[in-house]
XYZ file of C-alpha atoms in Angstrom:
406
model
C 131.587 89.057 151.317
C 128.173 87.838 152.495
C 126.798 88.176 148.951
C 129.695 86.146 147.555
C 129.169 83.424 150.165
C 125.445 83.321 149.424
C 126.157 82.939 145.721
C 128.756 80.232 146.386
C 126.347 78.242 148.584
C 123.596 78.607 145.973
C 125.827 77.326 143.187
C 126.913 74.442 145.381
C 123.322 73.569 146.140
C 122.411 73.477 142.458
C 125.524 71.498 141.546
C 124.655 68.879 144.166
C 121.548 67.976 142.149
C 122.690 68.438 138.573
C 119.934 66.446 136.848
C 117.141 68.114 138.811
C 118.595 71.569 138.188
C 119.058 70.836 134.496
C 115.447 69.702 134.093
C 114.198 72.832 135.856
C 116.285 75.068 133.617
C 115.019 73.121 130.609
C 111.450 74.090 131.497
C 112.418 77.772 131.642
C 114.440 77.407 128.428
C 111.445 75.993 126.558
C 109.194 78.754 127.839
C 111.522 81.605 126.859
C 112.414 80.075 123.494
C 108.716 79.500 122.743
C 107.825 83.127 123.445
C 110.645 84.479 121.277
C 110.122 82.020 118.427
C 106.321 82.166 118.233
C 106.279 85.964 118.364
C 108.970 85.935 115.668
C 106.760 83.697 113.503
C 103.817 86.066 113.967
C 105.989 89.070 113.146
C 107.502 87.287 110.154
C 104.022 86.494 108.868
C 103.069 90.162 109.228
C 106.182 91.286 107.357
C 105.548 88.776 104.556
C 101.942 89.942 104.149
C 102.995 93.594 104.185
C 105.711 93.015 101.586
C 103.307 91.078 99.385
C 100.664 93.809 99.499
C 102.973 96.781 99.125
C 104.696 95.097 96.181
C 101.513 95.715 94.198
C 102.061 99.443 94.484
C 100.081 102.157 96.231
C 98.033 102.991 93.124
C 96.653 99.501 92.539
C 92.903 98.907 92.978
C 91.231 95.510 93.042
C 87.558 95.098 92.126
C 85.839 91.893 93.200
C 82.262 90.623 93.389
C 80.319 90.976 96.620
C 78.686 93.678 98.680
C 80.980 96.425 99.944
C 78.513 97.223 102.725
C 78.024 93.746 104.148
C 74.560 93.398 102.647
C 72.690 90.125 102.482
C 71.613 90.121 98.854
C 70.929 86.679 97.475
C 73.773 85.173 95.546
C 71.554 84.732 92.500
C 70.833 88.498 92.413
C 74.495 89.515 92.496
C 75.827 90.250 89.046
C 79.323 88.866 88.639
C 82.138 90.918 87.176
C 82.689 90.404 83.468
C 85.049 91.447 80.715
C 82.294 93.861 79.623
C 82.651 95.664 82.975
C 86.376 96.044 82.388
C 85.817 97.325 78.861
C 83.216 99.795 80.167
C 85.747 101.175 82.637
C 88.435 101.487 79.957
C 86.012 103.036 77.448
C 84.713 105.554 79.974
C 88.246 106.596 80.885
C 89.108 107.072 77.192
C 85.856 108.859 76.328
C 85.990 111.253 79.271
C 89.706 111.824 78.969
C 90.037 110.815 82.614
C 93.502 111.167 84.061
C 92.579 109.054 87.085
C 92.638 105.555 85.559
C 95.771 104.391 83.780
C 94.907 100.786 82.902
C 92.222 98.144 83.421
C 92.960 94.402 83.494
C 90.272 91.719 83.978
C 91.687 88.612 85.637
C 90.625 84.971 85.635
C 92.479 82.292 87.557
C 92.451 78.537 87.319
C 94.746 75.598 87.921
C 95.990 72.836 85.694
C 99.030 70.662 85.056
C 101.956 71.890 82.995
C 104.079 69.502 80.930
C 107.508 69.989 79.405
C 109.112 66.891 77.955
C 108.983 64.276 80.691
C 108.459 66.871 83.452
C 104.978 67.317 84.894
C 104.231 70.124 87.344
C 101.116 71.846 88.712
C 101.689 75.613 89.100
C 100.027 77.425 91.972
C 97.774 79.274 89.529
C 97.203 79.972 85.857
C 96.215 83.599 85.261
C 94.476 84.973 82.215
C 94.656 88.753 81.840
C 95.766 91.761 79.752
C 99.320 93.165 79.407
C 98.502 96.031 81.799
C 98.350 93.464 84.586
C 102.129 93.165 84.719
C 102.704 96.821 85.582
C 99.730 97.055 87.928
C 100.778 93.943 89.853
C 104.443 94.987 89.786
C 105.431 91.865 87.852
C 108.791 92.539 86.217
C 110.174 90.331 83.471
C 113.663 88.958 84.087
C 114.167 87.232 80.746
C 112.283 87.418 77.473
C 109.281 89.738 77.226
C 105.630 90.183 78.177
C 102.847 89.165 75.832
C 101.255 92.075 73.953
C 97.831 93.502 73.096
C 98.153 91.805 69.702
C 98.570 88.478 71.498
C 95.339 89.183 73.387
C 93.428 90.206 70.242
C 94.691 87.138 68.397
C 94.097 84.783 71.344
C 97.639 83.521 70.873
C 98.864 80.636 72.950
C 101.769 82.372 74.632
C 102.672 82.442 78.309
C 104.896 84.175 80.832
C 106.185 81.985 83.667
C 106.852 82.855 87.275
C 110.353 82.118 88.563
C 109.286 79.062 90.591
C 107.295 77.521 87.735
C 110.177 78.069 85.319
C 112.591 76.413 87.748
C 110.332 73.394 88.285
C 109.730 72.805 84.577
C 113.063 73.756 83.036
C 115.588 73.650 85.889
C 118.643 75.427 84.409
C 117.410 75.369 80.803
C 116.306 78.643 79.182
C 112.474 78.510 78.934
C 112.046 81.368 76.442
C 110.936 80.061 73.053
C 110.191 76.600 74.444
C 106.756 75.020 74.252
C 104.871 73.721 77.284
C 101.490 72.004 77.450
C 98.890 73.368 79.882
C 95.925 71.068 80.365
C 96.360 69.636 76.871
C 96.857 73.023 75.169
C 100.341 73.945 73.868
C 101.737 77.339 74.906
C 104.964 79.045 73.830
C 106.932 80.655 76.659
C 107.777 84.273 75.796
C 109.132 85.442 79.150
C 110.117 84.608 82.707
C 109.236 86.937 85.585
C 111.727 88.178 88.151
C 111.412 86.402 91.495
C 109.322 88.339 93.992
C 109.973 85.979 96.879
C 108.379 86.633 100.234
C 107.515 84.049 102.860
C 103.959 82.853 103.268
C 101.568 80.014 102.574
C 101.457 80.715 98.812
C 104.344 81.319 96.439
C 103.812 84.476 94.311
C 106.370 83.140 91.822
C 104.489 79.893 91.208
C 102.321 81.187 88.353
C 101.674 81.027 84.629
C 100.250 84.187 83.013
C 98.660 84.094 79.555
C 96.311 86.258 77.424
C 92.794 86.356 78.856
C 90.890 85.058 75.761
C 93.307 82.149 75.448
C 92.790 81.051 79.058
C 89.033 81.506 78.771
C 88.867 79.486 75.569
C 91.062 76.676 76.903
C 90.033 76.451 80.559
C 87.491 78.765 82.184
C 84.971 79.609 79.481
C 83.792 83.100 78.583
C 81.851 83.766 81.768
C 82.555 85.951 84.812
C 86.065 87.045 85.772
C 87.523 86.609 89.250
C 88.483 90.248 89.630
C 89.401 93.394 87.771
C 92.725 95.027 88.498
C 92.834 98.797 87.951
C 95.912 100.963 88.002
C 95.245 104.542 89.055
C 97.369 107.240 87.458
C 99.116 107.834 90.795
C 98.696 107.241 94.518
C 97.031 110.666 94.793
C 94.291 109.766 92.301
C 93.167 106.469 93.849
C 90.190 108.097 95.579
C 89.031 109.759 92.350
C 89.605 106.481 90.488
C 87.459 104.608 93.011
C 84.653 107.143 92.555
C 84.849 106.746 88.779
C 84.860 102.939 89.020
C 81.832 103.007 91.316
C 79.891 105.282 88.972
C 80.576 103.149 85.910
C 79.896 99.777 87.529
C 76.685 100.972 89.171
C 75.572 101.828 85.646
C 76.610 98.524 84.037
C 75.009 96.573 86.899
C 71.824 98.705 86.797
C 72.042 99.643 90.483
C 70.603 102.992 91.567
C 71.443 102.813 95.277
C 75.237 102.805 95.924
C 74.663 101.018 99.246
C 73.354 98.017 97.292
C 76.451 97.693 95.103
C 77.286 94.062 94.320
C 81.001 94.767 93.964
C 83.718 96.051 96.237
C 86.853 98.064 95.536
C 89.937 97.466 97.639
C 93.009 99.659 97.647
C 96.333 98.526 99.048
C 96.188 100.828 102.079
C 92.896 99.389 103.373
C 93.969 95.850 102.547
C 97.251 96.369 104.385
C 95.450 97.770 107.434
C 93.083 94.798 107.568
C 95.861 92.247 107.133
C 98.076 93.946 109.736
C 95.206 93.894 112.226
C 94.704 90.179 111.592
C 98.381 89.313 111.944
C 98.683 91.364 115.143
C 95.843 89.337 116.658
C 97.561 86.170 115.444
C 100.838 87.285 117.064
C 99.142 88.087 120.377
C 97.507 84.647 120.445
C 100.841 82.976 119.742
C 102.450 84.999 122.525
C 99.686 84.036 124.970
C 100.143 80.361 124.168
C 103.908 80.637 124.602
C 103.502 82.521 127.907
C 101.839 79.430 129.353
C 105.180 77.642 128.948
C 106.810 80.309 131.114
C 104.157 79.810 133.771
C 104.732 76.069 133.708
C 108.457 76.696 134.083
C 107.763 78.837 137.164
C 105.641 76.129 138.729
C 108.492 73.710 138.056
C 110.875 76.003 139.956
C 108.475 76.017 142.931
C 108.268 72.226 143.010
C 112.008 71.749 142.721
C 112.776 74.309 145.415
C 110.215 72.774 147.780
C 111.881 69.393 147.320
C 115.272 71.014 147.878
C 114.115 72.664 151.112
C 112.731 69.362 152.366
C 115.959 67.488 151.578
C 118.137 70.139 153.223
C 116.057 70.771 156.318
C 118.764 69.456 158.676
C 121.384 71.589 156.932
C 119.164 74.629 157.456
C 118.727 73.733 161.119
C 122.496 73.425 161.641
C 123.181 76.764 159.945
C 120.496 78.520 161.980
C 121.776 76.886 165.198
C 125.239 78.276 164.384
C 123.767 81.744 164.141
C 122.874 82.169 160.471
C 120.217 84.906 160.314
C 116.864 84.483 158.537
C 117.957 86.831 155.722
C 120.940 84.612 154.830
C 118.799 81.488 154.517
C 116.160 83.394 152.554
C 118.823 84.896 150.282
C 120.451 81.539 149.561
C 117.268 79.851 148.339
C 116.095 82.925 146.453
C 119.499 83.034 144.767
C 119.194 79.372 143.801
C 115.756 79.867 142.207
C 116.947 83.031 140.468
C 120.026 81.270 139.105
C 117.810 78.509 137.711
C 115.627 81.043 135.913
C 118.512 83.256 134.732
C 120.531 80.384 133.247
C 117.420 78.762 131.750
C 116.262 82.106 130.326
C 119.698 82.818 128.855
C 119.775 79.450 127.124
C 116.174 80.020 125.971
C 117.124 83.348 124.388
C 119.962 81.653 122.522
C 117.677 78.805 121.378
C 114.965 81.239 120.244
C 117.357 83.399 118.233
C 119.039 80.380 116.624
C 115.655 78.828 115.806
C 114.502 82.037 114.118
C 117.128 81.579 111.401
C 115.088 78.784 109.840
C 111.816 79.000 107.897
C 108.783 77.710 109.783
C 105.655 76.665 107.807
C 106.957 78.699 104.888
C 107.463 81.847 106.991
C 110.790 83.437 107.799
C 110.594 84.412 111.515
C 111.606 87.968 112.392
C 112.733 88.352 116.015
C 111.204 91.232 117.959
C 113.917 92.706 120.245
C 111.314 93.585 122.858
C 110.229 89.943 123.016
C 113.782 88.867 123.844
C 114.137 91.373 126.677
C 110.580 90.790 127.849
C 110.820 86.991 127.887
C 114.146 87.104 129.727
C 112.897 89.627 132.285
C 109.626 87.793 132.883
C 111.453 84.488 133.308
C 113.733 85.999 135.962
C 110.749 87.613 137.694
C 108.928 84.281 137.649
C 111.974 82.640 139.233
C 111.935 85.204 142.046
C 108.164 84.987 142.501
C 107.827 81.216 142.471
C 111.024 80.756 144.445
C 109.955 83.129 147.207
C 107.537 80.688 148.835
C 109.980 77.769 149.313
C 112.740 80.261 150.261
C 110.512 81.882 152.883
C 109.490 78.453 154.135
C 113.134 77.484 154.575
C 113.994 80.717 156.357
C 111.023 80.348 158.731
C 112.044 76.922 160.031
C 112.842 76.800 163.758
C 116.338 75.386 164.360
C 115.071 72.747 166.804
C 112.396 71.520 164.349
C 114.861 71.471 161.493
C 117.425 69.459 163.482
C 114.788 66.882 164.423
C 113.815 66.391 160.749
C 114.603 62.999 159.279
C-alpha cells in the first residue's frame, strides 16, 4: 500500500510540471538513443567491412608495393610491381608444376567518365586486369559473359560493367552488346556483374572492368600496376603460395634479404583482423561520445529534482509535520527521478531501434542487443544516482524549516 501511494505521489508530482518533466526525459531519450544508434553504426560498419573482405574468398592474396616490415627505404629505391612480375609468377607456377597458385591477375585502376547516348556518368573505378580476376575477386556475371584471354591478347575494347554502373548508364535497358565511350575510347559491353551490395563509403558495384592492355593503352600507360591479385589453389595452400610469391618476387626485384622486400602480401584473414580491430576502436569511440549524452541527461535530472525540491519545500514540511517518515519522502523523490529516467530510457530505446532501420552515411546500422540493455540499465542507474542527492536533501529537511520556507 505504501509503495502504491509513493508511486501515485511521484506520478502526480511529475504531472504537475509536464513541460519540465518532458524536457528532462528528452535529455535521457537523446542519450540512450545516441548510444544505441552510434554503436549500431560502428557495428554496421564492421559487418560491411567483413562482408566485403570475406566476399573475396579465403584463398585470395593481394600483392602491393611497399615494405612488409615497415622499413624506411627511399621511394626512389622501391621497385614498383609490373606486369613482368605477374608473368614471372605465372611462369614459375607453370614451370615448376606448382599446385599452390591457381591464377595471377595484375590490376591497374583509374577513373574516367563514361558516356552512353546523352547519359554521362563517372564510375567509381575503371579496372584493367586479366580474366582470372573475376574468380579471384568473386565477381560473378549476372548477364552476358566475361571477357576472355583472347580479348586480352588482342587488346580488344570490351568491358564488363558493375551493377551500379550499368544502372546509371542504361537504366532498364539491356547493356550487353551496347557501346559506351570511356574517356574518348569506345568499348563494347559484353557482360554485367551480379550486385555484391554491402554498405560502406565505396560501392563495389560501381566499376568498369576491361582487359589490362586496353586500359593501359587508353588511360594508364604501360608502367607499374597497382597490385597483383593471386588466387591460391585452396585456403590450405595460401601459406605455401605466399612463400612461392616471395621467392619469385625477391628474384625479379634483385633483393637478397627478405626483410628488405619492397612488396607486401596480404591474405584475407590478416586483412580482416586488421580491419576488425580498426572498426572495434571506432565503435568504442562512438560509444564513449554517446555516453556523454547519458551523463548530461543525469545532470539534467539532478537540476530538475533540485528545483522540484525547492518548489515543494512547504509540502514536504507539512507531510513531515503530519508524521511522514524520512524513508517515505526519500522514496517519493527517488521514485520521481527513476520514473523520469525509465520513461526517457524506454523512449530512447524505441528511437534508437527505429533510427537503425535507415542507412547512415552509406552504412546500414546493426543494433547490438547488449547496447540496448546496457543503455537502458545505465540510464536507470544514472536516474537513481543523480536523483539521490536532491531526494536525500528533501528527506533531511526539518519540518519547522520547511514550513517557514517561502
